[in-house]
């Protein structure tokens, strides 16, 4: 009830998986690796993956047809 209906559930699931993978990746690069340069670049490049996942989740809400203005 708190969100809009999902039109493409498989696409929404891929978006959720991308966000979860990105969060896990950021934690691995931040906590596990001891090299500060590698950890910094890993978390920085891992920031694009959650953004991509959120965009995929937003696209899954669309109906697929273009409305006339």
Coordinates of C-alpha atoms in Angstrom, one line a residue:
X1 CA 0.0 0.0 0.0
X2 CA 3.0 2.4 0.4
X3 CA 4.2 2.2 -3.1
X4 CA 2.8 2.3 -6.6
X5 CA 1.9 -0.9 -8.4
X6 CA 4.8 -2.6 -10.2
X7 CA 4.1 -3.2 -13.9
X8 CA 7.2 -5.4 -14.5
X9 CA 8.0 -7.4 -11.4
X10 CA 11.0 -9.2 -12.9
X11 CA 12.6 -5.9 -13.8
X12 CA 11.9 -4.6 -10.3
X13 CA 13.6 -7.6 -8.8
X14 CA 16.7 -7.0 -10.9
X15 CA 16.8 -3.5 -9.6
X16 CA 16.5 -4.7 -6.0
X17 CA 19.3 -7.2 -6.6
X18 CA 21.5 -4.5 -8.1
X19 CA 21.1 -2.3 -5.1
X20 CA 21.7 -5.2 -2.6
X21 CA 24.8 -6.2 -4.6
X22 CA 26.1 -2.7 -4.5
X23 CA 25.6 -2.3 -0.8
X24 CA 27.5 -5.6 -0.2
X25 CA 30.2 -4.6 -2.5
X26 CA 30.7 -1.2 -0.8
X27 CA 30.9 -3.0 2.6
X28 CA 33.5 -5.4 1.3
X29 CA 35.7 -2.7 -0.2
X30 CA 35.3 -0.5 2.9
X31 CA 35.8 -3.0 5.7
X32 CA 37.6 -6.1 4.3
X33 CA 40.3 -4.7 2.1
X34 CA 43.2 -3.2 4.0
X35 CA 44.6 -1.1 1.1
X36 CA 43.0 2.4 1.5
X37 CA 43.3 3.3 -2.2
X38 CA 41.6 0.1 -3.3
X39 CA 38.8 0.6 -0.7
X40 CA 38.3 4.2 -1.7
X41 CA 38.0 3.4 -5.5
X42 CA 35.9 0.4 -4.8
X43 CA 33.3 2.3 -2.8
X44 CA 33.4 5.2 -5.3
X45 CA 32.7 3.0 -8.3
X46 CA 30.2 1.0 -6.3
X47 CA 28.1 4.2 -5.9
X48 CA 27.0 4.0 -9.5
X49 CA 25.5 0.5 -9.1
X50 CA 22.8 1.6 -6.5
X51 CA 21.9 4.5 -8.7
X52 CA 21.5 2.2 -11.7
X53 CA 19.4 -0.2 -9.6
X54 CA 17.1 2.6 -8.5
X55 CA 16.7 3.8 -12.1
X56 CA 15.8 0.2 -13.1
X57 CA 13.3 0.0 -10.2
X58 CA 11.7 3.3 -11.4
X59 CA 11.4 2.1 -14.9
X60 CA 9.6 -1.0 -13.7
X61 CA 6.7 1.2 -12.5
X62 CA 6.1 2.6 -16.0
X63 CA 3.2 1.3 -18.1
X64 CA 5.2 1.2 -21.3
X65 CA 2.9 3.4 -23.4
X66 CA 3.5 7.0 -24.2
X67 CA 0.8 9.4 -23.2
X68 CA -0.1 12.3 -25.5
X69 CA 0.3 15.8 -24.2

